[in-house]
CSV table of C-alpha atoms in Angstrom, one decimal:
chain,number,residue,atom,x,y,z
Q,177,UNK,CA,-35.1,-28.3,1.2
Q,178,UNK,CA,-33.7,-30.5,-1.6
Q,179,UNK,CA,-30.7,-28.4,-2.3
Q,180,UNK,CA,-29.6,-28.7,1.3
Q,181,UNK,CA,-29.8,-32.5,1.3
Q,182,UNK,CA,-27.0,-34.0,3.3
Q,183,UNK,CA,-25.0,-37.1,2.5
Q,184,UNK,CA,-24.1,-38.6,6.0
Q,185,UNK,CA,-21.8,-41.1,4.4
Q,186,UNK,CA,-19.6,-38.6,2.6
Q,187,UNK,CA,-16.0,-38.8,3.6
Q,188,UNK,CA,-13.4,-36.0,3.4
Q,189,UNK,CA,-11.2,-36.3,0.3
Q,190,UNK,CA,-7.9,-35.7,2.2
Q,191,UNK,CA,-6.5,-33.5,-0.5
Q,192,UNK,CA,-4.2,-30.6,0.3
Q,193,UNK,CA,-4.8,-27.4,-1.5
Q,194,UNK,CA,-2.4,-27.8,-4.4
Q,195,UNK,CA,-3.9,-31.3,-5.1
Q,196,UNK,CA,-7.1,-29.6,-6.3
Q,197,UNK,CA,-5.3,-29.0,-9.7
Q,198,UNK,CA,-7.3,-27.2,-12.4
Q,199,UNK,CA,-9.8,-25.7,-9.9
Q,200,UNK,CA,-7.0,-23.4,-8.6
Q,201,UNK,CA,-5.7,-20.2,-10.2
Q,202,UNK,CA,-2.7,-20.9,-12.4
Q,203,UNK,CA,-0.3,-19.1,-10.0
Q,204,UNK,CA,-1.5,-20.8,-6.8
Q,205,UNK,CA,1.3,-21.8,-4.4
Q,206,UNK,CA,1.8,-22.4,-0.7
Q,207,UNK,CA,4.4,-20.4,1.1
Q,208,UNK,CA,6.7,-21.3,4.0
Q,209,UNK,CA,4.0,-20.3,6.5
Q,210,UNK,CA,1.6,-22.8,5.0
Q,211,UNK,CA,-0.6,-20.0,3.5
Q,212,UNK,CA,-2.2,-20.0,0.1
Q,213,UNK,CA,-0.7,-17.5,-2.3
Q,214,UNK,CA,-2.0,-16.4,-5.7
Q,215,UNK,CA,0.0,-14.1,-8.0
Q,216,UNK,CA,2.8,-14.2,-5.4
Q,217,UNK,CA,0.4,-12.6,-2.8
Q,218,UNK,CA,-0.3,-14.2,0.6
Q,219,UNK,CA,-4.1,-14.4,0.6
Q,220,UNK,CA,-4.2,-14.8,4.4
Q,221,UNK,CA,-2.3,-11.5,4.8
Q,222,UNK,CA,-4.4,-9.8,2.2
Q,223,UNK,CA,-7.6,-10.9,4.0
Q,224,UNK,CA,-6.5,-9.9,7.4
Q,225,UNK,CA,-5.1,-6.5,6.2
Q,226,UNK,CA,-8.0,-5.5,4.0
Q,227,UNK,CA,-11.0,-7.4,5.4
Q,228,UNK,CA,-13.3,-10.0,4.1
Q,229,UNK,CA,-15.4,-11.0,2.2
Q,230,UNK,CA,-13.1,-10.2,-0.8
Q,231,UNK,CA,-12.8,-11.3,-4.4
Q,232,UNK,CA,-9.2,-11.9,-5.7
Q,233,UNK,CA,-8.4,-12.4,-9.4
Q,234,UNK,CA,-5.2,-13.9,-10.7
Q,235,UNK,CA,-4.3,-11.4,-13.5
Q,236,UNK,CA,-1.7,-13.7,-15.2
Q,237,UNK,CA,-4.3,-16.5,-15.3
Q,238,UNK,CA,-6.8,-14.2,-17.1
Q,239,UNK,CA,-4.2,-13.0,-19.6
Q,240,UNK,CA,-3.0,-16.6,-20.2
Q,241,UNK,CA,-6.6,-17.8,-21.1
Q,242,UNK,CA,-7.2,-14.9,-23.5
Q,243,UNK,CA,-3.8,-15.5,-25.1
Q,244,UNK,CA,-4.5,-19.2,-25.4
Q,245,UNK,CA,-7.7,-18.5,-27.4
Q,246,UNK,CA,-5.9,-16.0,-29.7
Q,247,UNK,CA,-2.9,-18.3,-30.2
Q,248,UNK,CA,-5.1,-21.3,-31.0
Q,249,UNK,CA,-7.1,-19.3,-33.6
Q,250,UNK,CA,-3.9,-17.8,-35.1
Q,251,UNK,CA,-2.8,-21.4,-35.8
Q,252,UNK,CA,-5.9,-22.1,-37.8
Q,253,UNK,CA,-6.9,-21.1,-41.3
Q,254,UNK,CA,-9.9,-19.0,-40.1
Q,255,UNK,CA,-10.0,-15.3,-39.4
Q,256,UNK,CA,-11.4,-15.1,-35.9
Q,257,UNK,CA,-12.1,-12.6,-33.1
Q,258,UNK,CA,-12.0,-13.4,-29.4
Q,259,UNK,CA,-14.8,-11.5,-27.6
Q,260,UNK,CA,-14.7,-11.5,-23.8
Q,261,UNK,CA,-18.2,-11.9,-22.3
Q,262,UNK,CA,-18.4,-9.0,-19.9
Q,263,UNK,CA,-21.3,-10.5,-18.0
Q,264,UNK,CA,-18.9,-13.0,-16.5
Q,265,UNK,CA,-16.9,-10.3,-14.8
Q,266,UNK,CA,-16.6,-6.6,-15.7
Q,267,UNK,CA,-14.9,-3.7,-14.1
Q,268,UNK,CA,-12.9,-0.9,-15.8
Q,269,UNK,CA,-9.6,-2.7,-15.0
Q,270,UNK,CA,-10.9,-5.9,-16.7
Q,271,UNK,CA,-12.1,-3.9,-19.8
Q,272,UNK,CA,-8.6,-2.4,-20.0
Q,273,UNK,CA,-6.9,-5.8,-19.7
Q,274,UNK,CA,-9.1,-7.3,-22.4
Q,275,UNK,CA,-8.3,-4.4,-24.8
Q,276,UNK,CA,-4.6,-4.8,-24.0
Q,277,UNK,CA,-4.9,-8.4,-25.0
Q,278,UNK,CA,-6.3,-7.4,-28.4
Q,279,UNK,CA,-9.7,-8.9,-27.8
Q,280,UNK,CA,-13.2,-7.6,-28.3
Q,281,UNK,CA,-15.8,-7.2,-25.6
Q,282,UNK,CA,-19.5,-8.2,-25.4
Q,283,UNK,CA,-21.8,-6.2,-23.2
Q,284,UNK,CA,-25.4,-7.1,-22.2
Q,285,UNK,CA,-26.7,-3.8,-20.9
Q,286,UNK,CA,-26.3,-0.1,-21.0
Q,287,UNK,CA,-24.5,-0.3,-17.7
Q,288,UNK,CA,-21.9,-2.8,-19.0
Q,289,UNK,CA,-21.5,-0.5,-22.1
Q,290,UNK,CA,-21.0,2.5,-19.8
Q,291,UNK,CA,-18.3,0.7,-17.8
Q,292,UNK,CA,-16.5,-0.4,-21.0
Q,293,UNK,CA,-16.5,3.1,-22.4
Q,294,UNK,CA,-15.4,4.6,-19.1
Q,295,UNK,CA,-12.4,2.4,-19.3
Q,296,UNK,CA,-11.5,3.7,-22.8
Q,297,UNK,CA,-12.5,0.4,-24.6
Q,298,UNK,CA,-12.8,1.0,-28.3
Q,299,UNK,CA,-16.5,1.0,-29.2
Q,300,UNK,CA,-15.9,-0.5,-32.6
Q,301,UNK,CA,-14.7,-3.7,-30.9
Q,302,UNK,CA,-17.9,-4.0,-28.7
Q,303,UNK,CA,-20.8,-6.3,-29.4
Q,304,UNK,CA,-24.1,-5.1,-27.7
Q,305,UNK,CA,-26.2,-8.0,-26.5
Q,306,UNK,CA,-29.5,-8.4,-24.6
Q,307,UNK,CA,-32.8,-10.0,-25.1
Q,308,UNK,CA,-34.8,-6.8,-24.5
Q,309,UNK,CA,-32.6,-3.8,-25.0
Q,310,UNK,CA,-34.5,-0.6,-24.1
Q,311,UNK,CA,-34.7,2.2,-26.6
Q,312,UNK,CA,-32.4,4.2,-24.4
Q,313,UNK,CA,-29.8,1.4,-24.4
Q,314,UNK,CA,-30.0,1.2,-28.2
Q,315,UNK,CA,-29.5,4.9,-28.5
Q,316,UNK,CA,-26.5,4.6,-26.2
Q,317,UNK,CA,-25.0,1.8,-28.3
Q,318,UNK,CA,-25.6,3.8,-31.5
Q,319,UNK,CA,-24.2,7.0,-30.1
Q,320,UNK,CA,-21.1,5.1,-28.9
Q,321,UNK,CA,-20.6,3.5,-32.4
Q,322,UNK,CA,-20.5,-0.1,-31.2
Q,323,UNK,CA,-19.1,-2.6,-33.7
Q,324,UNK,CA,-22.2,-4.9,-33.7
Q,325,UNK,CA,-25.6,-5.0,-32.2
Q,326,UNK,CA,-26.9,-8.5,-31.7
Q,327,UNK,CA,-30.6,-8.1,-32.6
Q,328,UNK,CA,-32.9,-10.5,-30.7
Q,329,UNK,CA,-36.5,-9.8,-31.9
Q,330,UNK,CA,-38.5,-8.4,-34.8
Q,331,UNK,CA,-39.5,-5.4,-32.7
Q,332,UNK,CA,-35.8,-4.7,-31.9
Q,333,UNK,CA,-34.8,-5.0,-35.6
Q,334,UNK,CA,-37.2,-2.3,-36.6
Q,335,UNK,CA,-36.3,-0.2,-33.6
Q,336,UNK,CA,-32.5,-0.3,-34.4
Q,337,UNK,CA,-33.2,0.6,-38.0
Q,338,UNK,CA,-35.4,3.5,-37.1
Q,339,UNK,CA,-33.1,4.9,-34.4
Q,340,UNK,CA,-30.1,4.5,-36.8
Q,341,UNK,CA,-32.1,6.4,-39.4
Q,342,UNK,CA,-32.7,9.2,-37.0
Q,343,UNK,CA,-28.9,9.5,-36.5
Q,344,UNK,CA,-28.3,9.1,-40.2
Q,345,UNK,CA,-26.0,6.1,-39.7
Q,346,UNK,CA,-26.0,2.5,-40.8
Q,347,UNK,CA,-25.5,0.1,-37.9
Q,348,UNK,CA,-23.8,-3.3,-38.3
Q,349,UNK,CA,-25.9,-6.0,-36.7
Q,350,UNK,CA,-26.0,-9.7,-36.0
Q,351,UNK,CA,-29.3,-11.6,-35.8
Q,352,UNK,CA,-29.4,-14.0,-32.8
Q,353,UNK,CA,-30.6,-17.4,-33.9
Q,354,UNK,CA,-32.0,-20.3,-31.9
Q,355,UNK,CA,-30.5,-23.4,-33.5
Q,356,UNK,CA,-32.6,-25.8,-31.5
Q,357,UNK,CA,-29.6,-27.4,-29.7
Q,358,UNK,CA,-30.1,-28.5,-26.1
Q,359,UNK,CA,-26.6,-28.4,-24.7
Q,360,UNK,CA,-25.4,-30.7,-21.9
Q,361,UNK,CA,-25.6,-28.3,-19.0
Q,362,UNK,CA,-28.0,-27.1,-16.3
Q,363,UNK,CA,-31.4,-26.2,-17.7
Q,364,UNK,CA,-31.2,-22.7,-16.3
Q,365,UNK,CA,-28.2,-21.9,-18.5
Q,366,UNK,CA,-29.4,-23.6,-21.7
Q,367,UNK,CA,-30.0,-20.7,-24.2
Q,368,UNK,CA,-30.2,-22.2,-27.7
Q,369,UNK,CA,-33.2,-24.5,-27.4
Q,370,UNK,CA,-36.4,-23.9,-29.2
Q,371,UNK,CA,-38.2,-23.0,-26.0
Q,372,UNK,CA,-35.9,-20.1,-25.2
Q,373,UNK,CA,-36.6,-16.4,-24.7
Q,374,UNK,CA,-33.5,-15.6,-26.9
Q,375,UNK,CA,-33.4,-15.0,-30.6
Q,376,UNK,CA,-35.2,-16.2,-33.7
Q,377,UNK,CA,-36.1,-19.8,-34.2
Q,378,UNK,CA,-35.1,-21.7,-37.4
Q,379,UNK,CA,-37.8,-24.4,-37.4
Q,380,UNK,CA,-40.7,-22.0,-37.1
Q,381,UNK,CA,-39.3,-19.8,-40.0
Q,382,UNK,CA,-38.7,-16.8,-37.8
Q,383,UNK,CA,-34.9,-16.7,-38.5
Q,384,UNK,CA,-35.3,-16.7,-42.3
Q,385,UNK,CA,-38.0,-14.0,-42.1
Q,386,UNK,CA,-35.7,-11.9,-39.9
Q,387,UNK,CA,-32.8,-12.2,-42.3
Q,388,UNK,CA,-35.0,-11.2,-45.3
Q,389,UNK,CA,-36.4,-8.2,-43.4
Q,390,UNK,CA,-33.0,-7.1,-42.3
Q,391,UNK,CA,-31.8,-7.1,-45.9
Q,392,UNK,CA,-34.7,-4.8,-46.8
Q,393,UNK,CA,-33.9,-2.2,-44.2
Q,394,UNK,CA,-31.8,0.8,-45.2
Q,395,UNK,CA,-30.1,1.6,-41.8
Q,396,UNK,CA,-28.9,-1.7,-40.7
Q,397,UNK,CA,-26.1,-3.9,-42.3
Q,398,UNK,CA,-26.6,-7.6,-41.6
Q,399,UNK,CA,-23.0,-8.8,-41.1
Q,400,UNK,CA,-23.8,-12.3,-39.8
Q,401,UNK,CA,-25.6,-14.6,-37.4
Q,402,UNK,CA,-25.1,-15.1,-33.7
Q,403,UNK,CA,-25.8,-18.2,-31.6
Q,404,UNK,CA,-25.2,-19.1,-28.0
Q,405,UNK,CA,-26.3,-22.5,-26.8
Q,406,UNK,CA,-25.6,-22.2,-23.1
Q,407,UNK,CA,-22.8,-22.2,-20.5
Q,408,UNK,CA,-20.6,-24.7,-18.7
Q,409,UNK,CA,-20.6,-27.1,-21.6
Q,410,UNK,CA,-18.2,-30.1,-21.5
Q,411,UNK,CA,-19.2,-32.0,-24.7
Q,412,UNK,CA,-17.7,-30.4,-27.8
Q,413,UNK,CA,-20.2,-32.3,-29.9
Q,414,UNK,CA,-22.8,-29.6,-28.8
Q,415,UNK,CA,-20.7,-27.0,-30.7
Q,416,UNK,CA,-20.2,-29.3,-33.7
Q,417,UNK,CA,-24.0,-29.8,-33.9
Q,418,UNK,CA,-24.6,-26.1,-33.7
Q,419,UNK,CA,-22.2,-25.4,-36.5
Q,420,UNK,CA,-23.9,-28.1,-38.6
Q,421,UNK,CA,-27.3,-26.5,-38.1
Q,422,UNK,CA,-26.1,-23.0,-38.7
Q,423,UNK,CA,-24.1,-23.7,-41.8
Q,424,UNK,CA,-27.1,-25.6,-43.2
Q,425,UNK,CA,-29.2,-22.5,-42.5
Q,426,UNK,CA,-26.7,-20.1,-44.1
Q,427,UNK,CA,-26.5,-22.4,-47.2
Q,428,UNK,CA,-30.3,-22.2,-47.5
Q,429,UNK,CA,-30.1,-18.4,-47.4
Q,430,UNK,CA,-27.5,-18.5,-50.2
Q,431,UNK,CA,-29.2,-21.1,-52.4
Q,432,UNK,CA,-32.8,-19.7,-52.0
Q,433,UNK,CA,-32.1,-15.9,-51.8
Q,434,UNK,CA,-28.5,-15.4,-52.9
Q,435,UNK,CA,-27.6,-14.1,-49.4
Q,436,UNK,CA,-24.0,-14.9,-48.3
Q,437,UNK,CA,-23.3,-13.7,-44.8
Q,438,UNK,CA,-19.6,-12.9,-44.0
Q,439,UNK,CA,-19.6,-13.4,-40.2
Q,440,UNK,CA,-20.7,-16.1,-37.7
Q,441,UNK,CA,-20.6,-15.7,-34.0
Q,442,UNK,CA,-20.7,-19.0,-32.1
Q,443,UNK,CA,-21.1,-17.4,-28.7
Q,444,UNK,CA,-19.4,-18.9,-25.7
Q,445,UNK,CA,-20.1,-21.7,-23.2
Q,446,UNK,CA,-16.9,-23.7,-22.8
Q,447,UNK,CA,-17.0,-25.4,-19.3
Q,448,UNK,CA,-14.4,-25.2,-16.6
Q,449,UNK,CA,-13.3,-27.3,-13.6
Q,450,UNK,CA,-15.4,-26.5,-10.5
Q,451,UNK,CA,-14.3,-29.8,-9.0
Q,452,UNK,CA,-11.0,-31.7,-9.3
Q,453,UNK,CA,-12.8,-34.6,-11.0
Q,454,UNK,CA,-14.2,-32.3,-13.8
Q,455,UNK,CA,-12.6,-32.8,-17.2
Q,456,UNK,CA,-13.6,-29.9,-19.4
Q,457,UNK,CA,-12.1,-29.6,-22.9
Q,458,UNK,CA,-9.0,-27.5,-23.2
Q,459,UNK,CA,-9.1,-24.2,-25.1
Q,460,UNK,CA,-6.9,-25.7,-27.8
Q,461,UNK,CA,-9.2,-28.7,-28.2
Q,462,UNK,CA,-12.3,-26.4,-28.4
Q,463,UNK,CA,-10.7,-24.2,-31.0
Q,464,UNK,CA,-9.5,-27.2,-33.1
Q,465,UNK,CA,-13.0,-28.7,-32.9
Q,466,UNK,CA,-15.0,-25.7,-34.0
Q,467,UNK,CA,-12.6,-24.6,-36.7
Q,468,UNK,CA,-12.4,-28.1,-38.2
Q,469,UNK,CA,-16.2,-28.3,-38.1
Q,470,UNK,CA,-16.7,-24.9,-39.6
Q,471,UNK,CA,-14.3,-25.7,-42.5
Q,472,UNK,CA,-15.9,-29.1,-43.1
Q,473,UNK,CA,-19.5,-27.8,-43.2
Q,474,UNK,CA,-18.6,-24.8,-45.3
Q,475,UNK,CA,-16.9,-27.1,-47.8
Q,476,UNK,CA,-19.8,-29.5,-47.9
Q,477,UNK,CA,-22.3,-26.7,-48.6
Q,478,UNK,CA,-20.2,-24.6,-50.9
Q,479,UNK,CA,-19.9,-21.7,-48.5
Q,480,UNK,CA,-17.0,-19.3,-48.1
Q,481,UNK,CA,-15.5,-19.4,-44.7
Q,482,UNK,CA,-17.0,-16.7,-42.5
Q,483,UNK,CA,-15.1,-14.5,-40.1
Q,484,UNK,CA,-15.6,-16.4,-36.8
Q,485,UNK,CA,-16.4,-14.7,-33.5
Q,486,UNK,CA,-16.4,-16.6,-30.1
Q,487,UNK,CA,-17.4,-15.1,-26.8
Q,488,UNK,CA,-15.7,-16.9,-23.9
Q,489,UNK,CA,-16.4,-15.6,-20.4
Q,490,UNK,CA,-16.4,-18.3,-17.7
Q,491,UNK,CA,-13.4,-20.1,-19.2
Q,492,UNK,CA,-11.3,-17.0,-19.0
Q,493,UNK,CA,-12.0,-15.8,-15.5
Q,494,UNK,CA,-13.8,-18.5,-13.4
Q,495,UNK,CA,-10.7,-20.4,-12.1
Q,496,UNK,CA,-8.7,-17.2,-12.0
Q,497,UNK,CA,-10.9,-15.9,-9.2
Q,498,UNK,CA,-11.3,-16.9,-5.5
Q,499,UNK,CA,-13.4,-15.4,-2.7
Q,500,UNK,CA,-11.9,-15.0,0.8
Q,501,UNK,CA,-14.0,-15.2,4.0
Q,502,UNK,CA,-13.4,-15.2,7.7
Q,503,UNK,CA,-15.0,-18.0,9.8
Q,504,UNK,CA,-17.3,-16.4,12.4
Q,505,UNK,CA,-18.8,-19.5,14.2
Q,506,UNK,CA,-19.1,-23.2,13.8
Q,507,UNK,CA,-22.2,-25.3,14.6
Q,508,UNK,CA,-21.8,-29.0,14.8
Q,509,UNK,CA,-25.2,-30.7,14.6
Q,510,UNK,CA,-24.6,-34.4,15.6
Q,511,UNK,CA,-25.7,-36.8,12.9
Q,512,UNK,CA,-26.8,-34.0,10.7
Q,513,UNK,CA,-24.0,-31.7,9.5
Q,514,UNK,CA,-21.5,-29.1,10.5
Q,515,UNK,CA,-22.2,-25.5,9.6
Q,516,UNK,CA,-19.2,-23.2,9.2
Q,517,UNK,CA,-20.5,-19.6,9.1
Q,518,UNK,CA,-18.6,-17.1,6.9
Q,519,UNK,CA,-18.9,-13.3,6.6
Q,520,UNK,CA,-20.5,-13.4,3.2
Q,521,UNK,CA,-22.8,-15.8,1.3
Q,522,UNK,CA,-25.6,-15.4,-1.2
Q,523,UNK,CA,-25.0,-11.7,-1.7
Q,524,UNK,CA,-21.5,-12.3,-3.1
Q,525,UNK,CA,-22.2,-15.8,-4.5
Q,526,UNK,CA,-25.8,-16.5,-5.4
Q,527,UNK,CA,-25.0,-19.4,-7.7
Q,528,UNK,CA,-25.3,-22.2,-5.1
Q,529,UNK,CA,-28.7,-21.0,-4.0
Q,530,UNK,CA,-29.8,-20.3,-7.5
Q,531,UNK,CA,-29.0,-23.6,-9.2
Q,532,UNK,CA,-27.0,-25.8,-6.9
Q,533,UNK,CA,-23.6,-24.7,-8.2
Q,534,UNK,CA,-20.7,-26.7,-6.8
Q,535,UNK,CA,-17.6,-25.1,-5.2
Q,536,UNK,CA,-14.4,-26.3,-3.6
Q,537,UNK,CA,-13.0,-24.6,-0.6
Q,538,UNK,CA,-9.8,-24.6,1.5
Q,539,UNK,CA,-8.7,-23.0,4.7
Q,540,UNK,CA,-6.1,-20.6,3.3
Q,541,UNK,CA,-4.0,-20.5,6.5
Q,542,UNK,CA,-3.9,-24.3,6.5
Q,543,UNK,CA,-3.2,-24.8,2.8
Q,544,UNK,CA,-0.6,-27.6,3.3
Q,545,UNK,CA,-2.9,-29.7,5.5
Q,546,UNK,CA,-5.2,-32.3,4.2
Q,547,UNK,CA,-8.9,-31.6,4.0
Q,548,UNK,CA,-10.0,-33.8,6.8
Q,549,UNK,CA,-13.6,-33.0,7.5
Q,550,UNK,CA,-16.9,-32.4,5.6
Q,551,UNK,CA,-18.7,-29.2,6.3
Q,552,UNK,CA,-21.3,-26.8,4.8
Q,553,UNK,CA,-20.2,-23.2,4.3
Q,554,UNK,CA,-23.2,-21.1,5.5
Q,555,UNK,CA,-23.7,-17.4,4.7
Q,556,UNK,CA,-24.7,-14.7,7.1
Q,557,UNK,CA,-28.0,-13.8,5.5
Q,558,UNK,CA,-31.6,-14.4,6.6
Q,559,UNK,CA,-32.3,-17.4,4.3
Q,560,UNK,CA,-32.0,-21.1,5.1
Q,561,UNK,CA,-30.8,-21.6,1.5
Q,562,UNK,CA,-27.9,-19.2,2.1
Q,563,UNK,CA,-25.0,-21.6,1.5
Q,564,UNK,CA,-21.9,-21.3,-0.6
Q,565,UNK,CA,-20.6,-24.9,-0.5
Q,566,UNK,CA,-22.6,-28.0,0.6
Q,567,UNK,CA,-20.9,-31.0,2.2
Q,568,UNK,CA,-17.5,-29.8,1.0
Q,569,UNK,CA,-14.2,-31.2,2.2
Q,570,UNK,CA,-12.2,-28.7,4.2
Q,571,UNK,CA,-9.2,-28.6,6.6
Q,572,UNK,CA,-10.5,-28.6,10.2
Q,573,UNK,CA,-11.8,-25.0,10.6
Q,574,UNK,CA,-11.5,-22.7,13.6
Q,575,UNK,CA,-13.0,-19.4,14.3
Q,576,UNK,CA,-10.9,-16.7,12.7
Q,577,UNK,CA,-9.6,-18.9,9.9
Q,578,UNK,CA,-9.5,-17.5,6.4
Q,579,UNK,CA,-11.6,-19.7,4.0
Q,580,UNK,CA,-10.9,-19.5,0.3
Q,581,UNK,CA,-13.7,-20.6,-2.1
Q,582,UNK,CA,-12.3,-21.5,-5.5
Q,583,UNK,CA,-13.6,-20.9,-9.0
Q,584,UNK,CA,-15.6,-17.8,-8.2
Q,585,UNK,CA,-14.2,-15.5,-10.9
Q,586,UNK,CA,-17.2,-15.7,-13.1
Q,587,UNK,CA,-20.8,-14.7,-12.2
Q,588,UNK,CA,-20.2,-14.0,-8.6
Q,589,UNK,CA,-19.1,-10.3,-8.4
Q,590,UNK,CA,-21.5,-9.6,-11.4
Q,591,UNK,CA,-24.5,-11.1,-9.7
Q,592,UNK,CA,-23.7,-9.7,-6.2
Q,593,UNK,CA,-26.5,-7.9,-4.3
Q,594,UNK,CA,-27.2,-5.8,-1.3
Q,595,UNK,CA,-29.7,-8.2,0.3
Q,596,UNK,CA,-30.0,-7.5,4.1
Q,597,UNK,CA,-28.2,-4.2,3.2
Q,598,UNK,CA,-24.9,-6.2,2.9
Q,599,UNK,CA,-22.1,-4.1,1.3
Q,600,UNK,CA,-20.6,-5.7,-1.7
Q,601,UNK,CA,-16.9,-6.9,-1.4
Q,602,UNK,CA,-13.8,-5.4,-2.8
Q,603,UNK,CA,-12.1,-6.9,-5.9
Q,604,UNK,CA,-8.3,-7.2,-6.0
Q,605,UNK,CA,-6.1,-8.1,-9.0
Q,606,UNK,CA,-2.9,-9.9,-7.9
Q,607,UNK,CA,0.3,-10.3,-10.0
Q,608,UNK,CA,4.0,-10.4,-9.4
Q,609,UNK,CA,3.7,-10.3,-5.6
Q,610,UNK,CA,1.5,-7.2,-5.6
Q,611,UNK,CA,-2.2,-6.7,-5.0
Q,612,UNK,CA,-4.1,-4.0,-6.8
Q,613,UNK,CA,-7.5,-2.8,-5.6
Q,614,UNK,CA,-9.7,-2.5,-8.7
Q,615,UNK,CA,-13.2,-2.3,-7.1
Q,616,UNK,CA,-13.3,-0.8,-3.5
Q,617,UNK,CA,-15.5,-2.4,-0.9
Q,618,UNK,CA,-18.8,-0.6,-0.6
Q,619,UNK,CA,-19.5,1.4,2.6
Q,620,UNK,CA,-22.7,1.9,4.5
Q,621,UNK,CA,-23.0,5.3,3.0
Q,622,UNK,CA,-23.0,3.8,-0.4
Q,623,UNK,CA,-26.2,2.1,0.5
Q,624,UNK,CA,-27.8,5.5,0.9
Q,625,UNK,CA,-26.6,6.9,-2.5
Q,626,UNK,CA,-30.0,6.3,-4.2
Q,627,UNK,CA,-32.1,6.5,-1.1
Q,628,UNK,CA,-34.4,9.6,-1.2
Q,629,UNK,CA,-35.3,10.7,2.3
C-alpha cells in the first residue's frame, strides 16, 4: 500500500522531546524523572493511573491561542469576531472555555449545537454550518436562536425562510460562497474550489442569484457572505487572493444592485506545525495580512469595511493536544521496518489512514533521551492501514513504555469511532499541575446503549 511505503534510508533525527519546538504544547516540560509534563502534569503518571489511550489538552495553550487572535484583531482598525470551529474539538468544557474567552462558536451539526447549548453557550454567538442541514437541524437552530445560519444551497435558503416564517421570526444568515480559490493544502481539505460540494459559485452566477433571492425573502436577513477555502494552509497569499475575489464580488453587488453587505466571514484554515521543520504563519502575521488586504480592497472598490469573522479551529487546539498510548509489543522485520504496537490507532486518530497525515511521537518516560531509532506506530485494529505515525523517529521503545503522539488536539477526538467495538478514550484538560477529566472513557456497556436486543 502506497501510504505504508517505507524509506529504508531514513535516519533517526536524534532530537530530544523539547527540541521538537512548536509541535509541542506550550507548557511542555521534562521533570527530574525524565518524564514529559504538560500543564505541570506528569503524562507518564497520568497514563499509568488512568489508562490509555487518552487524549490530553493543554488548557493554557488553548486560551493563549484564542487570546492571540483577539488581541491581534483589537490592534487593527477592523471590528472582528473570533469564532472557534467546533468541528476541530468540541466538548462541553471546550464550549465553556471558548465562551469564557469572549469568542463565538461555529457548529456543523445538530449534535454540535446540542453540546454547545448544554454547556450554556449563548446561542446568539453561534454560527450554524453544514452542507446539507436537515429540516430538523434547521428547526433546532431556529428554536435556539443562533446568531447566524450559513446557508449552503438554494433549497436550504428557501427552507430556512419557510421554517422561520412558521415560527414568525426573521433569521440572520450568511451565504456560503465558493471563491474558486485552490488553497495550498491536501486535496481532501480544499473547500473553496469551483469543484466543491460547498456553497454557491461565483463564476457560474449562482452566488449572485442566491444573494438576490435572499434579499427578496421576508424571513431571512442576509447579513453577509461566508467563505472557507480549506485547512492547514501555510501560504497567506491564499487568503489575500480570497479577499480580493470576495471584495470584487461584493462591489459588483453594490454597483449593480445597491446591495452593501455589512459582514464578511473568511472562515478558518491557518496551518500549524505537525513537524519541527514546518513553518506556518503566526496568528499575528495572519491577522495583519487579512486585515491589511481587507482594508486595501475595500478602499480600492469604494466599500465600507465589513465586520470580519474568522473561524480558527486547528490553529487553536491542534498543538495543544497529545494522545497517550502504551506499547504492547514490538515487531522488528529485518530490512523492512519496526512496528511498535500501541493500544489505540485509527479509532482515535483516523487522519493518517485517511490522508497520510504526519505526526511526531516521543516516549514520554524517556523524554530527555534522543530519538535514536525509526519506527512505525501501528494500531490494534484489523486493518493493514491502521497506523498513526509512519517511519517516525522515536526513543528506543520497550513494552510498557508510554508513547505520546503530538499535535492531536484537532480532528482526532471528533473523528473517533468504535470500529472493532473499541471504546473511545477519555479526554483530560491539564493546567497548573492538575488534570481534569472532561470526557470520560467509554465502557463496554456504552457500546450497548443504542443496541436493541
